[in-house]
Coordinates of C-alpha atoms in Angstrom, one line a residue:
X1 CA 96.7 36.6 -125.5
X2 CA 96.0 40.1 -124.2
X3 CA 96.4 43.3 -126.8
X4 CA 96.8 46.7 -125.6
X5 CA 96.0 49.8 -127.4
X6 CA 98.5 49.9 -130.2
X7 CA 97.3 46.4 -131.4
X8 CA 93.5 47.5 -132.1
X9 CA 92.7 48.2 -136.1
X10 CA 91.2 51.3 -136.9
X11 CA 87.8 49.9 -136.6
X12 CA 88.1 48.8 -133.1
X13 CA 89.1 45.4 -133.7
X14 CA 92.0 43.5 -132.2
X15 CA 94.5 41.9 -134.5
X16 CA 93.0 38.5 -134.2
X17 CA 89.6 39.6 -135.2
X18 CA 90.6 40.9 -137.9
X19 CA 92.2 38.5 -139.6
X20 CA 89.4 36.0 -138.7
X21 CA 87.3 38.8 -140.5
X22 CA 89.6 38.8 -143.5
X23 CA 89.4 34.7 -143.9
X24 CA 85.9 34.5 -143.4
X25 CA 85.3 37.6 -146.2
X26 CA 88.2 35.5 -148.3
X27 CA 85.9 32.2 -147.6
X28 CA 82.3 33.7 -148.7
X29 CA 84.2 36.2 -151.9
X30 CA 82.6 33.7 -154.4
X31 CA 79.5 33.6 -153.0
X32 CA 76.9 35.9 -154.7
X33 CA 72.6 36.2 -154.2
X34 CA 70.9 35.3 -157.7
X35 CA 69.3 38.3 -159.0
X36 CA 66.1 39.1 -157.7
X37 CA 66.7 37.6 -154.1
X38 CA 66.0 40.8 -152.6
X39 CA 63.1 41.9 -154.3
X40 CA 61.8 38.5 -153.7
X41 CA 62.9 38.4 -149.8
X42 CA 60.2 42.0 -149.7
X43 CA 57.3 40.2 -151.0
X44 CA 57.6 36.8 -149.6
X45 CA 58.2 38.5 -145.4
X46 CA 54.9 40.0 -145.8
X47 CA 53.1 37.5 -147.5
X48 CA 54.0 34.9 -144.7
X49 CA 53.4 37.3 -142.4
X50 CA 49.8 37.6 -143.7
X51 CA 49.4 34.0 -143.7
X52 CA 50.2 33.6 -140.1
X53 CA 48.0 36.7 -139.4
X54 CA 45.0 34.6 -141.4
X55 CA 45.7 31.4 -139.7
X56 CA 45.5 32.9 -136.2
X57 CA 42.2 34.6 -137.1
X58 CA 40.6 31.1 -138.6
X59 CA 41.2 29.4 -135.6
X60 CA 39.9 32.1 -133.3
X61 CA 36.5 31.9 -135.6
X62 CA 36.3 28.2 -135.5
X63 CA 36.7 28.2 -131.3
X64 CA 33.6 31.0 -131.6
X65 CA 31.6 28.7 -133.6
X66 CA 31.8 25.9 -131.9
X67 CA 31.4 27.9 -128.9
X68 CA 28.2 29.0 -130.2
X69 CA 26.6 26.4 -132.5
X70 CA 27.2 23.0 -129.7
X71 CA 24.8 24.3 -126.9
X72 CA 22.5 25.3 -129.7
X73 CA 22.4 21.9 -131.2
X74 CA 21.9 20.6 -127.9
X75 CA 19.4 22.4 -127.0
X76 CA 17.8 21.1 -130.9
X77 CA 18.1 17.3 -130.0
X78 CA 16.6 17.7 -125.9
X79 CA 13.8 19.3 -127.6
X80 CA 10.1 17.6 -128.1
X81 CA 7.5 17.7 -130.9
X82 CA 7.6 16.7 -134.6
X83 CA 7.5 20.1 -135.5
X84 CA 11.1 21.4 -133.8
X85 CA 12.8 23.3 -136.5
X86 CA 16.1 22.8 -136.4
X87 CA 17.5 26.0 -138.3
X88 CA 17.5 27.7 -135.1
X89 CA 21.2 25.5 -134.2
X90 CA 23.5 27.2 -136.4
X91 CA 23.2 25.3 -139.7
X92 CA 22.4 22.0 -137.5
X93 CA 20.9 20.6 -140.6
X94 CA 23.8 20.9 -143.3
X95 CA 25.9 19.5 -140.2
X96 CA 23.9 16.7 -140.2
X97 CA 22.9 15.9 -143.5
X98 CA 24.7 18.1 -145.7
X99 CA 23.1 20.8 -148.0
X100 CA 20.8 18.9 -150.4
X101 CA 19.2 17.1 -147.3
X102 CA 16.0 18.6 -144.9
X103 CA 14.6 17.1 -142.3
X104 CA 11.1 15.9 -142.7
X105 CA 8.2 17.6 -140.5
X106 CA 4.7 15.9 -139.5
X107 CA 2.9 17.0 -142.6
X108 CA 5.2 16.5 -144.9
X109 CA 6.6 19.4 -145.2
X110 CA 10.7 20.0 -145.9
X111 CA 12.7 22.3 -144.1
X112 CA 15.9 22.3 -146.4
X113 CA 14.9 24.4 -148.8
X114 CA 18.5 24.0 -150.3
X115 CA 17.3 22.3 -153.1
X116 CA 13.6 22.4 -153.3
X117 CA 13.1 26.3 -152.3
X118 CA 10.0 25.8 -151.2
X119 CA 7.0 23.5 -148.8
X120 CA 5.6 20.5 -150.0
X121 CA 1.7 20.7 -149.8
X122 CA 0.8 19.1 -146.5
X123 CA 0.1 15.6 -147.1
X124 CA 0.5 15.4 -150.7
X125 CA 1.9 12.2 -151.7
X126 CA 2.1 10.6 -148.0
X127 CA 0.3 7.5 -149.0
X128 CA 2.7 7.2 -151.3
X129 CA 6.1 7.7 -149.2
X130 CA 4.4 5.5 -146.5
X131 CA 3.7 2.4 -148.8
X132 CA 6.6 2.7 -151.0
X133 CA 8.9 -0.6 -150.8
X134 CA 6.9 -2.7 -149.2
X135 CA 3.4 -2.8 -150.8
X136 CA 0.6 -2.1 -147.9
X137 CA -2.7 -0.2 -148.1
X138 CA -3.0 2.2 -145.4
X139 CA -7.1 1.8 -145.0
X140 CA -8.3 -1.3 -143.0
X141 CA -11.8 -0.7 -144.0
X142 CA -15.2 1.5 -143.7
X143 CA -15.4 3.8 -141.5
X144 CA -11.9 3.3 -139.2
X145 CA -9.6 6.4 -140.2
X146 CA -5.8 5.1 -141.6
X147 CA -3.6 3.6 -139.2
X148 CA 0.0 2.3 -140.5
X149 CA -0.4 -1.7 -141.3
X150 CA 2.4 -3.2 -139.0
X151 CA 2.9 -5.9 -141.2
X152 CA 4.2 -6.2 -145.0
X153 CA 2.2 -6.7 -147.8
X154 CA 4.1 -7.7 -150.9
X155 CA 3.1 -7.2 -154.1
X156 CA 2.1 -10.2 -156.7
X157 CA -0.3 -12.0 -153.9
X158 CA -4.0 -12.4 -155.4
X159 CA -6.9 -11.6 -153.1
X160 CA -8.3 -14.7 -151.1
X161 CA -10.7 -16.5 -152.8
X162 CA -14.0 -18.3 -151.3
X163 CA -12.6 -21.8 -151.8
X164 CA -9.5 -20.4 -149.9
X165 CA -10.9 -19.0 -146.4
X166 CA -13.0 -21.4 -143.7
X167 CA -14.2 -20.8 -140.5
X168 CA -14.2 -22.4 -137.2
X169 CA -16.9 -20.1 -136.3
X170 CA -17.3 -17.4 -133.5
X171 CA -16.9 -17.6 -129.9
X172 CA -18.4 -15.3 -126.9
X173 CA -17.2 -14.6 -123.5
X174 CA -19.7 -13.8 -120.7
X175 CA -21.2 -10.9 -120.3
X176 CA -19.8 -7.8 -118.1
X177 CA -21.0 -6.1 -114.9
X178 CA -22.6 -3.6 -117.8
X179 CA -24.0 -6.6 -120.3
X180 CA -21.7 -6.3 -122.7
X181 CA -20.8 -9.0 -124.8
X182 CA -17.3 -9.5 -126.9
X183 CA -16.7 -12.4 -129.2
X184 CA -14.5 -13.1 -132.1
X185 CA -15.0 -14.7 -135.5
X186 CA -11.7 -16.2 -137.0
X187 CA -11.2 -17.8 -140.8
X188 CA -8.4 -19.2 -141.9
X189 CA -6.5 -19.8 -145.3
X190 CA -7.1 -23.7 -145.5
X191 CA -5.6 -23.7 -149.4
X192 CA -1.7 -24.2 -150.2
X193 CA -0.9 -21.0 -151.5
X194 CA -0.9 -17.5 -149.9
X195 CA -3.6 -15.0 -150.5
X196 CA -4.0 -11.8 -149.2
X197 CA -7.6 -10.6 -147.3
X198 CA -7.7 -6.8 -147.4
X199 CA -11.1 -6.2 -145.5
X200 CA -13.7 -8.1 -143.0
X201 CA -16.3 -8.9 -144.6
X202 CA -20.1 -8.1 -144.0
X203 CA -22.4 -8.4 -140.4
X204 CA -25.8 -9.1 -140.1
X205 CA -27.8 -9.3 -137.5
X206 CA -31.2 -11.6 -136.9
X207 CA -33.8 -10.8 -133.8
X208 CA -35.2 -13.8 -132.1
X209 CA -37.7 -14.0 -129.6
X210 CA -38.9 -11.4 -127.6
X211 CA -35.7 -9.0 -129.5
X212 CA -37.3 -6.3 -131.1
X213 CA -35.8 -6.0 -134.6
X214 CA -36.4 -2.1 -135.0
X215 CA -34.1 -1.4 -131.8
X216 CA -31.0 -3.7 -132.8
X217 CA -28.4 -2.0 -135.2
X218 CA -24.7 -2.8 -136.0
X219 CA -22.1 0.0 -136.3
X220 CA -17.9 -0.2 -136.9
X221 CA -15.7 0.2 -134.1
X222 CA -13.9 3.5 -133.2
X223 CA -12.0 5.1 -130.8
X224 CA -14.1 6.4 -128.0
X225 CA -17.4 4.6 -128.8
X226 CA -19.1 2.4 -126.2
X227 CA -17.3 -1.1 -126.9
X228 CA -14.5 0.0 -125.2
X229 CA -12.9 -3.7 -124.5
X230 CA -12.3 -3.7 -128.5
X231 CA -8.6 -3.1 -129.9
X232 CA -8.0 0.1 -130.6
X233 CA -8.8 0.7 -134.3
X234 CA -4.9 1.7 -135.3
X235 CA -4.3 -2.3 -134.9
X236 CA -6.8 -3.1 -137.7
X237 CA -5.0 -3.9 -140.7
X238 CA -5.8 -2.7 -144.3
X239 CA -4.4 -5.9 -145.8
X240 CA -2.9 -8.9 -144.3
X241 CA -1.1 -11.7 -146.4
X242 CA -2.2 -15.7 -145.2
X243 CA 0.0 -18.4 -145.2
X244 CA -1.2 -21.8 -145.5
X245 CA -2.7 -22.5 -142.0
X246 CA -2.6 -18.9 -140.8
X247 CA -5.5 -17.1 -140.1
X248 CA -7.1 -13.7 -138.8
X249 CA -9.9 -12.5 -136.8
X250 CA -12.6 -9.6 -136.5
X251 CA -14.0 -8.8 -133.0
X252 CA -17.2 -7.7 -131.9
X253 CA -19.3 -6.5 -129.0
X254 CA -23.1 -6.8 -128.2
X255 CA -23.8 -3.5 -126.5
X256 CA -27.5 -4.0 -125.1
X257 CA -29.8 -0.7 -125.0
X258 CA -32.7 -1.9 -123.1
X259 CA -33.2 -5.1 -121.0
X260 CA -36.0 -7.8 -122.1
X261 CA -39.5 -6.9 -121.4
X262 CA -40.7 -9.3 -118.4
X263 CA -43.6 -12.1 -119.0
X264 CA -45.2 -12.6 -115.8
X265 CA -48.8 -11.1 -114.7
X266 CA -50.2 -10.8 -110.6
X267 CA -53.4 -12.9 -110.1
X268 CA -56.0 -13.0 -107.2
X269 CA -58.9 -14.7 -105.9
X270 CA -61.0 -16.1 -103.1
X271 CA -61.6 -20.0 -102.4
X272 CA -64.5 -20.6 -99.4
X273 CA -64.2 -17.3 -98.3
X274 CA -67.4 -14.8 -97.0
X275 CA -68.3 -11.9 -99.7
X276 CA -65.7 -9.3 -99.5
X277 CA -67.8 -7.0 -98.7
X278 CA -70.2 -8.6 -95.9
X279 CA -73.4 -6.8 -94.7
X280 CA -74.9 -7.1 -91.6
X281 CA -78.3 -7.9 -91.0
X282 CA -80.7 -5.0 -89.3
X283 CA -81.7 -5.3 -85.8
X284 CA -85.0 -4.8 -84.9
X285 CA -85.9 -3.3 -81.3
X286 CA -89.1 -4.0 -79.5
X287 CA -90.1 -2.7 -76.5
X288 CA -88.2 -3.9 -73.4
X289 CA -86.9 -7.1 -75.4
X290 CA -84.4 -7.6 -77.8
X291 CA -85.0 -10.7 -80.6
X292 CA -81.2 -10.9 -81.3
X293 CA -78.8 -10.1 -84.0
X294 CA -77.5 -11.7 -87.3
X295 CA -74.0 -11.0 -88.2
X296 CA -74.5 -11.8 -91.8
X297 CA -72.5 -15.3 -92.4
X298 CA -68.9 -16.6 -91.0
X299 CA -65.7 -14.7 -91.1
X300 CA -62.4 -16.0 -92.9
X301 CA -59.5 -15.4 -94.8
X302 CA -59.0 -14.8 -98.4
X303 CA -56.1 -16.7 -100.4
X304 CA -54.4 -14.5 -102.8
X305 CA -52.4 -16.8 -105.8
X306 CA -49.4 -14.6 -107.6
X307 CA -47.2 -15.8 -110.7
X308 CA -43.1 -14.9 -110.3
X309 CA -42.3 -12.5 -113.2
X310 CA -40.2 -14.2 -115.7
X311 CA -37.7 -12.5 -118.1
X312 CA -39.1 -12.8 -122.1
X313 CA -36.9 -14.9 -124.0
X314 CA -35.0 -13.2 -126.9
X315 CA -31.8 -13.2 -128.4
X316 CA -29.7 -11.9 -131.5
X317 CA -27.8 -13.7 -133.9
X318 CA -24.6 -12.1 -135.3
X319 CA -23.2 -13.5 -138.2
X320 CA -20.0 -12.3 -140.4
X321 CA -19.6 -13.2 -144.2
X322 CA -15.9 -13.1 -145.6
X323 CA -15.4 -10.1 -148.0
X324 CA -15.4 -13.0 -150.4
X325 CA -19.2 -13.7 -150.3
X326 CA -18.1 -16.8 -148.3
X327 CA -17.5 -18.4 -145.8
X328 CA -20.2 -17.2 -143.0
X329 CA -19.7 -17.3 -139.0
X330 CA -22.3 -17.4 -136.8
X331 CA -22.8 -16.7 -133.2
X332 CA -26.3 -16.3 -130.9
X333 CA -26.0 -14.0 -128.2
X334 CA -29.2 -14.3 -125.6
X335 CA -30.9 -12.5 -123.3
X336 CA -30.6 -10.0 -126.1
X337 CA -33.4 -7.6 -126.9
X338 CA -32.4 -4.1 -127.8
X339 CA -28.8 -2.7 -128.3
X340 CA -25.7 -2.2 -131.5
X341 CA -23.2 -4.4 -132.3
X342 CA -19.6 -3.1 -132.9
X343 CA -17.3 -5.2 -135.0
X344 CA -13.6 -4.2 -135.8
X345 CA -11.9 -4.6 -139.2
X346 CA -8.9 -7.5 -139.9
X347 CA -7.1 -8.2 -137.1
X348 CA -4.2 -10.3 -137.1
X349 CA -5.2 -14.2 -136.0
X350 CA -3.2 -15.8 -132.7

């Protein structure tokens, strides 16, 4: 329905829209805002308004961090060494661990220092915190440094006793290209019960023959000396429980110093031969004849008679007592004059 001019309102509306005007006014009259809608309506705009402002800032800060702290921590994990520390990667260790937890460093010292504020002492307690749990000494003996025992200990198992350990002995291999000798001794638990052998025992050594008693000594094995077909001393063990039947071993190595002097002496002599040294008889000249000349006896050859050289005869016998006082192993190595033997600590029996 079209309107012209004369059917506008005085505010510019058409008929129509002003009674639609009136009935939605009429519909609404009853209506009223509780009090304080307004006032309420000027805090809350802003205060949401904030809130959107704070959440778009948070997650702009997290995409930094992570932008920042992953190729740190990468970097942290590629890298080598027991000493890396990993505060360098943006709080890598409360991301790992949380904040009462370091990481340990070779020495024992902590890097948390959340909770403990400062360094442990460097390798104070260690002995402890390696043993704890599971019972094992970290010494396998004189003279061979601390390697980690590989196997178990557990508490309550009483030493071996003499009546509990035999022998079947010790055994040599032939010797090297440099003369070197390696053998083993073995004992076993030949009781019913377990026991547990914490060291090997006690060499010695007895010169035979032509072996000169002054220049044979024994020594304990360690890295770099000159039994080098031994284990390596970190497979010693400071204590090793036996089962019925199960045994161990301890290794050694004749390293010889010296050969054996030789025995045998060069002899000569003459059978029907003329005097070495033969002089002949003066000739006497007379005028116009000559009488003749003696030659001073018949020429021939000397037999010279040599003896081969022979190689003395000595030898060395090894022999290992369990730490027990019993029982003993014995081995003879010959053609053994001069040298050390090197004998390992427990090792565990095959």
């Amino acid at each position: 329905m079209n309107h012209g001019p004369d059917d506008q309102g005085p505010e510019g509306f058409d008929s129509d829209e002003l009674a639609l005007r009136r009935m939605l006014h009429h519909a609404v009259e009853e209506i009223e805002p509780r009090e304080g809608t307004l006032d309420h309506l000027r805090r809350a705009v802003p205060a949401r308004r904030a809130r959107k402002r704070q959440a778009l800032v948070g997650a702009a800060a997290a995409v930094l961090f992570v932008g920042t702290a992953v190729p740190a921590l990468v970097h942290v994990s590629n890298a080598t060494g027991s000493n890396v520390n990993s505060s360098n990667a943006g709080h890598g260790e409360q991301a790992q661990g949380g904040a009462g937890q370091g990481k340990e460093t070779e020495g024992g010292e902590s890097t948390s220092g959340a909770t403990s504020g400062k360094a442990e002492d460097k390798g104070k307690g260690n002995e402890k915190d390696e043993d704890k749990g599971n019972g094992t000494s970290t010494g396998p003996g004189a003279g061979s440094g601390s390697p980690t025992d590989p196997l178990a200990t557990p508490a309550g198992v009483a030493a071996c006793t003499a009546a509990q350990l035999g022998t079947s002995g010790g055994t040599t291999d032939l010797p090297d290209s440099s003369g070197t000798v390696y053998g083993t001794f073995t004992f076993s638990n030949v009781s019913t019960a377990d026991c547990t052998v914490s060291g090997p025992g006690s060499v010695a050594l007895a010169a035979g023959g032509a072996a000169d008693g002054s220049k044979i000594s024994q020594a304990r094995h360690a890295a770099g000396d000159a039994a080098v077909g031994l284990p390596d001393p970190s497979q010693e063990l400071g204590a090793l429980v036996l089962k019925p039947g199960d045994s161990y071993q301890v290794k050694f190595a004749w390293v010889p110093s010296e050969t054996c002097p030789s025995t045998g002496t060069n002899n000569g002599g003459g059978t029907g031969g003329p005097d070495p040294s033969p002089t002949p008889t003066p000739t006497e000249n007379t005028t116009g004849t000559t009488e003749g000349t003696s030659t001073g006896g018949d020429t021939g050859t000397s037999t010279q008679l040599m003896t081969e050289d022979t190689t003395a005869d000595g030898s060395v016998t090894i022999s290992l007592t369990a730490e027990t006082g019993a029982p003993t192993a014995s081995v003879t190595v010959s053609n053994a004059c001069a040298g050390v033997v090197y004998w390992t600590g427990v090792l565990q029996g095959v």
